[in-house]
């Protein structure tokens, strides 16, 4: 979070070879859990298309088979911080509308990042098609003045619609909800339009990386409402949701239907992946993370490999270490790269 929009730094300081990468990027809805500090946010942000484009080393000829869109759930929390009851019809309408607007903004912002990539930027026909589509949904839409950047204008309209929702909430909901709220199939229809309109999107799907989707901040009311559609099985788009554990996820929709693992979603527990990974994979991953950081320390260029810096353990085995620890009145020092890797539980922040 503290890296902010330093996209080049975000990618440089992390490893794309994180454990569970192949499973997370499968074409399925996925719930990603793991201990705090294990890197869920960094993984999601690095997999977003905007980060890849703005990091500085983007190659348009080596596109992946998905377009990642990152959404931080604090946006939902700040809009609905005290909503804890079972959702009313108005609740469901306005939560769905606000979430759709948030996703819409992030999609538009992703395309804005592509404006400097000539082979991928939207042409006038594609932009006008997108504008006509959104004009049919956004009740306060106004056509931009001649010469206006259409993507920036559309982002402004999405931001305006979100502001109207917040104003309605802050004034005590005394009036009816804002008119023409976006429906539950809006994201699906938008993705379909983009895939049919933009040639390079034809065989690619959208992955929506929904970060910090955890009770109690993202309340039961919100999760029940969004569960009606974000875990649907669609060929156009898939949702990747990070939460602290399965207990912070509400897995029942507003109709009382239980959302089941292996049907509506797959489960990836990064802590489990890490603890059960082979020593070679674990070492390679952690070594790359630390060495990426060391490579940016220009004052001490010779210190570029954490395994060399820490050296090897003075004990041939943990049995030897255990016997040394049992010796009375003995202060045992143990260290070494292998030792550090073996005691790391997957909390990369503490590591």
Short mmCIF file of C-alpha atoms in Angstrom, two decimals:
data_model
loop_
_atom_site.label_atom_id
_atom_site.label_comp_id
_atom_site.label_asym_id
_atom_site.label_seq_id
_atom_site.Cartn_x
_atom_site.Cartn_y
_atom_site.Cartn_z
CA UNK A 1 0.00 0.00 0.00
CA UNK A 2 2.82 2.42 0.80
CA UNK A 3 4.33 1.97 -2.67
CA UNK A 4 1.26 3.73 -4.09
CA UNK A 5 1.43 4.33 -7.84
CA UNK A 6 5.17 3.62 -8.16
CA UNK A 7 4.44 0.84 -10.63
CA UNK A 8 8.04 0.29 -11.68
CA UNK A 9 9.06 -0.15 -8.05
CA UNK A 10 6.07 -2.42 -7.42
CA UNK A 11 7.17 -4.85 -10.10
CA UNK A 12 10.89 -4.58 -9.45
CA UNK A 13 10.59 -5.49 -5.79
CA UNK A 14 8.48 -8.59 -6.26
CA UNK A 15 8.73 -12.02 -7.82
CA UNK A 16 6.24 -13.13 -10.46
CA UNK A 17 7.16 -16.71 -9.51
CA UNK A 18 5.09 -16.63 -6.33
CA UNK A 19 3.81 -19.96 -5.08
CA UNK A 20 0.36 -20.73 -6.48
CA UNK A 21 0.79 -18.50 -9.55
CA UNK A 22 -0.37 -21.12 -12.06
CA UNK A 23 -3.50 -21.93 -10.06
CA UNK A 24 -4.41 -18.31 -9.45
CA UNK A 25 -4.29 -17.44 -13.15
CA UNK A 26 -6.59 -20.26 -14.24
CA UNK A 27 -9.89 -19.29 -15.89
CA UNK A 28 -12.05 -19.70 -12.83
CA UNK A 29 -13.32 -17.63 -9.93
CA UNK A 30 -10.78 -17.86 -7.13
CA UNK A 31 -10.67 -17.08 -3.43
CA UNK A 32 -7.14 -16.20 -2.29
CA UNK A 33 -6.38 -16.46 1.43
CA UNK A 34 -3.21 -16.32 3.47
CA UNK A 35 -1.67 -14.77 6.60
CA UNK A 36 -1.46 -11.01 6.83
CA UNK A 37 1.73 -9.87 5.16
CA UNK A 38 2.02 -12.88 2.84
CA UNK A 39 1.75 -10.69 -0.25
CA UNK A 40 -1.86 -10.97 -1.44
CA UNK A 41 -2.12 -7.26 -2.28
CA UNK A 42 1.25 -7.21 -4.00
CA UNK A 43 0.32 -10.27 -6.06
CA UNK A 44 -2.97 -8.74 -7.17
CA UNK A 45 -1.46 -5.38 -8.02
CA UNK A 46 1.35 -6.98 -9.99
CA UNK A 47 -1.09 -9.06 -12.02
CA UNK A 48 -3.11 -6.01 -13.02
CA UNK A 49 -2.72 -4.88 -16.61
CA UNK A 50 -2.25 -1.25 -15.54
CA UNK A 51 0.77 -2.13 -13.40
CA UNK A 52 2.34 -4.10 -16.25
CA UNK A 53 1.87 -1.22 -18.70
CA UNK A 54 3.08 1.54 -16.37
CA UNK A 55 6.02 -0.38 -14.90
CA UNK A 56 8.19 0.71 -17.83
CA UNK A 57 9.15 -2.61 -19.43
CA UNK A 58 5.84 -3.49 -21.11
CA UNK A 59 6.03 -5.52 -24.33
CA UNK A 60 2.73 -5.42 -26.30
CA UNK A 61 3.87 -8.45 -28.31
CA UNK A 62 3.93 -10.66 -25.19
CA UNK A 63 0.41 -10.28 -23.87
CA UNK A 64 -1.00 -12.81 -21.44
CA UNK A 65 -4.35 -14.49 -22.06
CA UNK A 66 -6.11 -12.24 -19.56
CA UNK A 67 -6.49 -8.56 -18.73
CA UNK A 68 -6.17 -7.98 -14.99
CA UNK A 69 -8.13 -5.18 -13.32
CA UNK A 70 -7.35 -4.35 -9.68
CA UNK A 71 -10.01 -3.05 -7.25
CA UNK A 72 -9.31 -2.14 -3.61
CA UNK A 73 -12.30 -2.85 -1.35
CA UNK A 74 -11.62 0.14 0.88
CA UNK A 75 -13.63 1.96 -1.79
CA UNK A 76 -16.67 -0.10 -0.69
CA UNK A 77 -15.93 0.24 3.00
CA UNK A 78 -15.75 4.03 2.92
CA UNK A 79 -19.09 4.18 1.07
CA UNK A 80 -20.90 1.70 3.35
CA UNK A 81 -19.00 1.66 6.67
CA UNK A 82 -21.92 0.91 8.97
CA UNK A 83 -24.15 -1.30 6.84
CA UNK A 84 -24.52 -4.48 8.92
CA UNK A 85 -28.16 -5.55 8.63
CA UNK A 86 -29.61 -8.03 6.15
CA UNK A 87 -29.83 -6.18 2.82
CA UNK A 88 -33.08 -4.52 1.80
CA UNK A 89 -34.02 -4.19 -1.87
CA UNK A 90 -32.68 -0.62 -1.85
CA UNK A 91 -29.44 -1.83 -0.23
CA UNK A 92 -28.91 -4.44 -2.94
CA UNK A 93 -29.70 -1.95 -5.67
CA UNK A 94 -27.31 0.73 -4.46
CA UNK A 95 -24.46 -1.61 -3.44
CA UNK A 96 -24.54 -3.31 -6.85
CA UNK A 97 -24.64 0.08 -8.57
CA UNK A 98 -21.70 1.46 -6.59
CA UNK A 99 -19.56 -1.65 -7.05
CA UNK A 100 -20.24 -1.67 -10.80
CA UNK A 101 -19.19 1.98 -10.99
CA UNK A 102 -15.97 1.17 -9.13
CA UNK A 103 -15.13 -1.65 -11.54
CA UNK A 104 -16.09 0.52 -14.52
CA UNK A 105 -13.70 3.24 -13.39
CA UNK A 106 -10.84 0.75 -13.02
CA UNK A 107 -11.49 -0.68 -16.51
CA UNK A 108 -11.50 2.82 -18.01
CA UNK A 109 -8.33 3.71 -16.09
CA UNK A 110 -6.67 0.59 -17.47
CA UNK A 111 -7.46 1.70 -21.01
CA UNK A 112 -6.16 5.17 -20.18
CA UNK A 113 -2.81 3.59 -19.32
CA UNK A 114 -2.76 2.07 -22.81
CA UNK A 115 -3.05 5.40 -24.64
CA UNK A 116 0.73 5.52 -25.16
CA UNK A 117 0.81 1.96 -26.55
CA UNK A 118 -0.15 2.56 -30.15
CA UNK A 119 -0.96 -1.06 -31.03
CA UNK A 120 -3.36 -1.45 -28.08
CA UNK A 121 -4.88 2.01 -27.54
CA UNK A 122 -8.55 2.40 -28.40
CA UNK A 123 -9.29 4.04 -31.74
CA UNK A 124 -12.11 6.51 -32.35
CA UNK A 125 -14.61 3.86 -33.43
CA UNK A 126 -13.93 1.73 -30.35
CA UNK A 127 -14.19 4.76 -28.07
CA UNK A 128 -17.47 5.87 -29.61
CA UNK A 129 -18.89 2.35 -29.30
CA UNK A 130 -17.94 2.30 -25.62
CA UNK A 131 -19.38 5.80 -25.11
CA UNK A 132 -22.72 4.84 -26.71
CA UNK A 133 -22.90 1.74 -24.53
CA UNK A 134 -22.31 3.66 -21.31
CA UNK A 135 -24.62 6.49 -22.36
CA UNK A 136 -27.44 3.96 -22.18
CA UNK A 137 -26.63 3.18 -18.54
CA UNK A 138 -25.40 6.39 -16.89
CA UNK A 139 -28.42 8.56 -16.12
CA UNK A 140 -26.45 11.82 -15.84
CA UNK A 141 -24.29 11.27 -18.89
CA UNK A 142 -23.43 14.31 -20.99
CA UNK A 143 -21.48 14.17 -24.23
CA UNK A 144 -18.00 15.68 -23.94
CA UNK A 145 -17.02 18.91 -25.73
CA UNK A 146 -15.20 18.48 -29.02
CA UNK A 147 -11.56 17.55 -28.53
CA UNK A 148 -12.07 16.15 -25.02
CA UNK A 149 -10.30 12.93 -24.11
CA UNK A 150 -13.23 10.48 -24.11
CA UNK A 151 -11.72 8.07 -21.59
CA UNK A 152 -11.06 10.88 -19.11
CA UNK A 153 -14.60 12.12 -19.64
CA UNK A 154 -16.06 8.66 -19.03
CA UNK A 155 -13.98 8.31 -15.86
CA UNK A 156 -15.30 11.66 -14.67
CA UNK A 157 -18.86 10.51 -15.29
CA UNK A 158 -18.28 7.30 -13.31
CA UNK A 159 -16.79 9.35 -10.47
CA UNK A 160 -19.80 11.70 -10.57
CA UNK A 161 -22.22 8.77 -10.31
CA UNK A 162 -20.31 7.42 -7.30
CA UNK A 163 -20.45 10.84 -5.66
CA UNK A 164 -24.23 10.92 -6.14
CA UNK A 165 -24.49 7.58 -4.34
CA UNK A 166 -22.45 8.87 -1.41
CA UNK A 167 -24.53 12.04 -1.25
CA UNK A 168 -27.74 9.98 -1.15
CA UNK A 169 -26.32 7.81 1.64
CA UNK A 170 -25.09 10.79 3.65
CA UNK A 171 -28.47 12.56 3.48
CA UNK A 172 -30.18 9.65 5.21
CA UNK A 173 -31.78 7.99 2.18
CA UNK A 174 -34.81 10.25 2.50
CA UNK A 175 -35.47 10.08 -1.22
CA UNK A 176 -35.58 7.17 -3.64
CA UNK A 177 -32.23 5.69 -4.72
CA UNK A 178 -30.50 7.30 -7.71
CA UNK A 179 -32.26 6.55 -10.98
CA UNK A 180 -31.10 3.92 -13.46
CA UNK A 181 -28.80 1.94 -11.17
CA UNK A 182 -26.43 -0.39 -13.00
CA UNK A 183 -27.81 -3.97 -13.05
CA UNK A 184 -26.15 -7.12 -11.77
CA UNK A 185 -25.16 -8.19 -15.31
CA UNK A 186 -23.55 -4.85 -16.19
CA UNK A 187 -19.93 -6.04 -15.85
CA UNK A 188 -20.65 -9.14 -17.92
CA UNK A 189 -22.24 -7.04 -20.69
CA UNK A 190 -19.42 -4.50 -20.61
CA UNK A 191 -16.77 -7.22 -20.93
CA UNK A 192 -18.70 -8.82 -23.80
CA UNK A 193 -18.89 -5.48 -25.62
CA UNK A 194 -15.15 -4.86 -25.21
CA UNK A 195 -14.24 -8.36 -26.38
CA UNK A 196 -16.45 -7.99 -29.46
CA UNK A 197 -15.30 -4.44 -30.26
CA UNK A 198 -11.55 -4.47 -29.61
CA UNK A 199 -9.67 -7.01 -31.80
CA UNK A 200 -6.82 -7.80 -29.39
CA UNK A 201 -9.34 -8.63 -26.64
CA UNK A 202 -11.15 -11.24 -28.71
CA UNK A 203 -9.50 -14.30 -27.14
CA UNK A 204 -8.74 -12.74 -23.78
CA UNK A 205 -10.80 -12.67 -20.60
CA UNK A 206 -10.98 -10.16 -17.79
CA UNK A 207 -9.74 -11.02 -14.32
CA UNK A 208 -11.03 -8.71 -11.61
CA UNK A 209 -8.69 -8.75 -8.62
CA UNK A 210 -10.89 -7.77 -5.66
CA UNK A 211 -8.55 -7.04 -2.76
CA UNK A 212 -9.22 -7.03 1.02
CA UNK A 213 -12.73 -8.48 0.69
CA UNK A 214 -12.93 -9.45 4.36
CA UNK A 215 -15.47 -9.37 7.16
CA UNK A 216 -16.15 -7.25 9.16
CA UNK A 217 -15.02 -4.24 7.09
CA UNK A 218 -16.72 -5.59 3.98
CA UNK A 219 -19.91 -6.42 5.79
CA UNK A 220 -22.24 -9.37 5.52
CA UNK A 221 -24.76 -7.06 3.81
CA UNK A 222 -22.29 -6.13 1.07
CA UNK A 223 -21.02 -9.67 0.57
CA UNK A 224 -24.53 -11.16 0.38
CA UNK A 225 -25.44 -8.61 -2.28
CA UNK A 226 -22.34 -9.03 -4.42
CA UNK A 227 -22.43 -12.82 -4.11
CA UNK A 228 -25.48 -12.75 -6.37
CA UNK A 229 -23.23 -12.13 -9.36
CA UNK A 230 -19.47 -11.90 -8.74
CA UNK A 231 -19.10 -15.66 -8.35
CA UNK A 232 -21.24 -16.54 -11.36
CA UNK A 233 -19.53 -18.64 -14.00
CA UNK A 234 -19.09 -16.48 -17.10
CA UNK A 235 -16.78 -17.00 -20.07
CA UNK A 236 -16.14 -13.25 -20.32
CA UNK A 237 -14.76 -12.49 -16.87
CA UNK A 238 -13.66 -14.07 -13.62
CA UNK A 239 -13.29 -12.68 -10.12
CA UNK A 240 -10.20 -13.24 -8.00
CA UNK A 241 -10.99 -12.31 -4.40
CA UNK A 242 -8.48 -11.93 -1.58
CA UNK A 243 -9.63 -12.33 2.01
CA UNK A 244 -7.82 -13.03 5.27
CA UNK A 245 -9.31 -16.51 5.66
CA UNK A 246 -12.34 -18.52 4.61
CA UNK A 247 -14.02 -17.37 7.86
CA UNK A 248 -13.96 -13.73 6.67
CA UNK A 249 -15.89 -14.62 3.51
CA UNK A 250 -19.71 -14.83 3.50
CA UNK A 251 -20.52 -17.70 1.15
CA UNK A 252 -24.33 -17.41 0.97
CA UNK A 253 -26.07 -15.17 -1.57
CA UNK A 254 -29.24 -13.12 -1.04
CA UNK A 255 -31.40 -16.08 -2.08
CA UNK A 256 -29.94 -18.30 0.62
CA UNK A 257 -27.90 -20.33 -1.88
CA UNK A 258 -24.64 -21.72 -0.52
CA UNK A 259 -21.68 -20.90 -2.78
CA UNK A 260 -19.58 -24.04 -2.89
CA UNK A 261 -15.87 -24.52 -3.39
CA UNK A 262 -15.03 -26.33 -6.64
CA UNK A 263 -18.36 -25.21 -8.13
CA UNK A 264 -18.58 -21.43 -7.84
CA UNK A 265 -14.93 -20.88 -6.94
CA UNK A 266 -11.54 -22.47 -6.31
CA UNK A 267 -9.63 -21.88 -3.08
CA UNK A 268 -5.97 -20.95 -2.83
CA UNK A 269 -4.42 -20.68 0.64
CA UNK A 270 -1.02 -19.04 0.21
CA UNK A 271 0.03 -20.09 3.71
CA UNK A 272 -0.64 -23.73 2.86
CA UNK A 273 1.13 -23.42 -0.49
CA UNK A 274 4.15 -21.98 1.25
CA UNK A 275 4.32 -24.48 4.09
CA UNK A 276 3.99 -27.45 1.74
CA UNK A 277 6.23 -26.19 -1.06
CA UNK A 278 9.41 -28.05 -1.85
CA UNK A 279 12.54 -26.50 -0.31
CA UNK A 280 13.83 -25.64 -3.77
CA UNK A 281 10.72 -23.67 -4.80
CA UNK A 282 10.51 -21.89 -1.45
CA UNK A 283 14.16 -20.88 -1.57
CA UNK A 284 13.96 -19.68 -5.18
CA UNK A 285 10.92 -17.51 -4.43
CA UNK A 286 12.28 -15.92 -1.25
CA UNK A 287 15.73 -15.48 -2.72
CA UNK A 288 14.31 -13.58 -5.69
CA UNK A 289 12.21 -11.32 -3.44
CA UNK A 290 15.15 -10.35 -1.23
CA UNK A 291 17.69 -10.11 -4.04
CA UNK A 292 15.39 -7.80 -6.02
CA UNK A 293 15.59 -5.42 -3.09
CA UNK A 294 19.33 -5.83 -2.63
CA UNK A 295 19.92 -5.07 -6.31
CA UNK A 296 18.52 -1.57 -5.76
CA UNK A 297 20.97 -0.75 -2.94
CA UNK A 298 23.53 1.09 -5.04
CA UNK A 299 25.78 2.00 -2.11
CA UNK A 300 26.72 -1.63 -1.46
CA UNK A 301 26.65 -3.33 -4.88
CA UNK A 302 28.63 -6.37 -3.77
CA UNK A 303 25.85 -7.41 -1.36
CA UNK A 304 23.50 -8.76 -4.01
CA UNK A 305 22.70 -12.29 -2.84
CA UNK A 306 21.03 -12.95 0.48
CA UNK A 307 22.13 -16.61 0.49
CA UNK A 308 25.78 -15.54 0.29
CA UNK A 309 25.33 -12.82 2.91
CA UNK A 310 23.74 -15.16 5.48
CA UNK A 311 25.90 -18.14 4.68
CA UNK A 312 25.15 -21.72 5.73
CA UNK A 313 23.94 -23.05 9.05
CA UNK A 314 26.71 -24.20 11.42
CA UNK A 315 24.64 -27.34 12.13
CA UNK A 316 24.48 -30.26 9.71
CA UNK A 317 20.93 -31.08 10.76
CA UNK A 318 18.17 -29.87 13.04
CA UNK A 319 18.85 -32.87 15.24
CA UNK A 320 22.30 -31.44 15.89
CA UNK A 321 20.75 -28.05 16.65
CA UNK A 322 18.23 -29.63 19.03
CA UNK A 323 20.96 -31.47 20.90
CA UNK A 324 22.95 -28.24 21.23
CA UNK A 325 19.90 -26.43 22.60
CA UNK A 326 19.44 -29.11 25.25
CA UNK A 327 22.94 -28.65 26.61
CA UNK A 328 22.74 -26.98 30.06
CA UNK A 329 24.13 -23.48 30.52
CA UNK A 330 24.86 -23.16 26.82
CA UNK A 331 23.96 -20.19 24.63
CA UNK A 332 23.38 -21.45 21.10
CA UNK A 333 23.68 -19.25 18.05
CA UNK A 334 22.07 -20.52 14.89
CA UNK A 335 21.91 -18.71 11.58
CA UNK A 336 22.20 -19.24 7.84
CA UNK A 337 20.07 -18.87 4.72
CA UNK A 338 18.53 -22.35 4.91
CA UNK A 339 17.59 -21.81 8.56
CA UNK A 340 15.81 -18.55 7.77
CA UNK A 341 13.89 -20.09 4.86
CA UNK A 342 12.78 -23.06 6.96
CA UNK A 343 11.35 -20.94 9.77
CA UNK A 344 9.48 -18.59 7.40
CA UNK A 345 5.76 -19.38 7.57
CA UNK A 346 4.83 -17.35 4.50
CA UNK A 347 4.52 -13.94 6.18
CA UNK A 348 6.72 -12.11 3.70
CA UNK A 349 6.36 -8.79 5.56
CA UNK A 350 7.99 -10.16 8.71
CA UNK A 351 10.45 -12.28 6.71
#
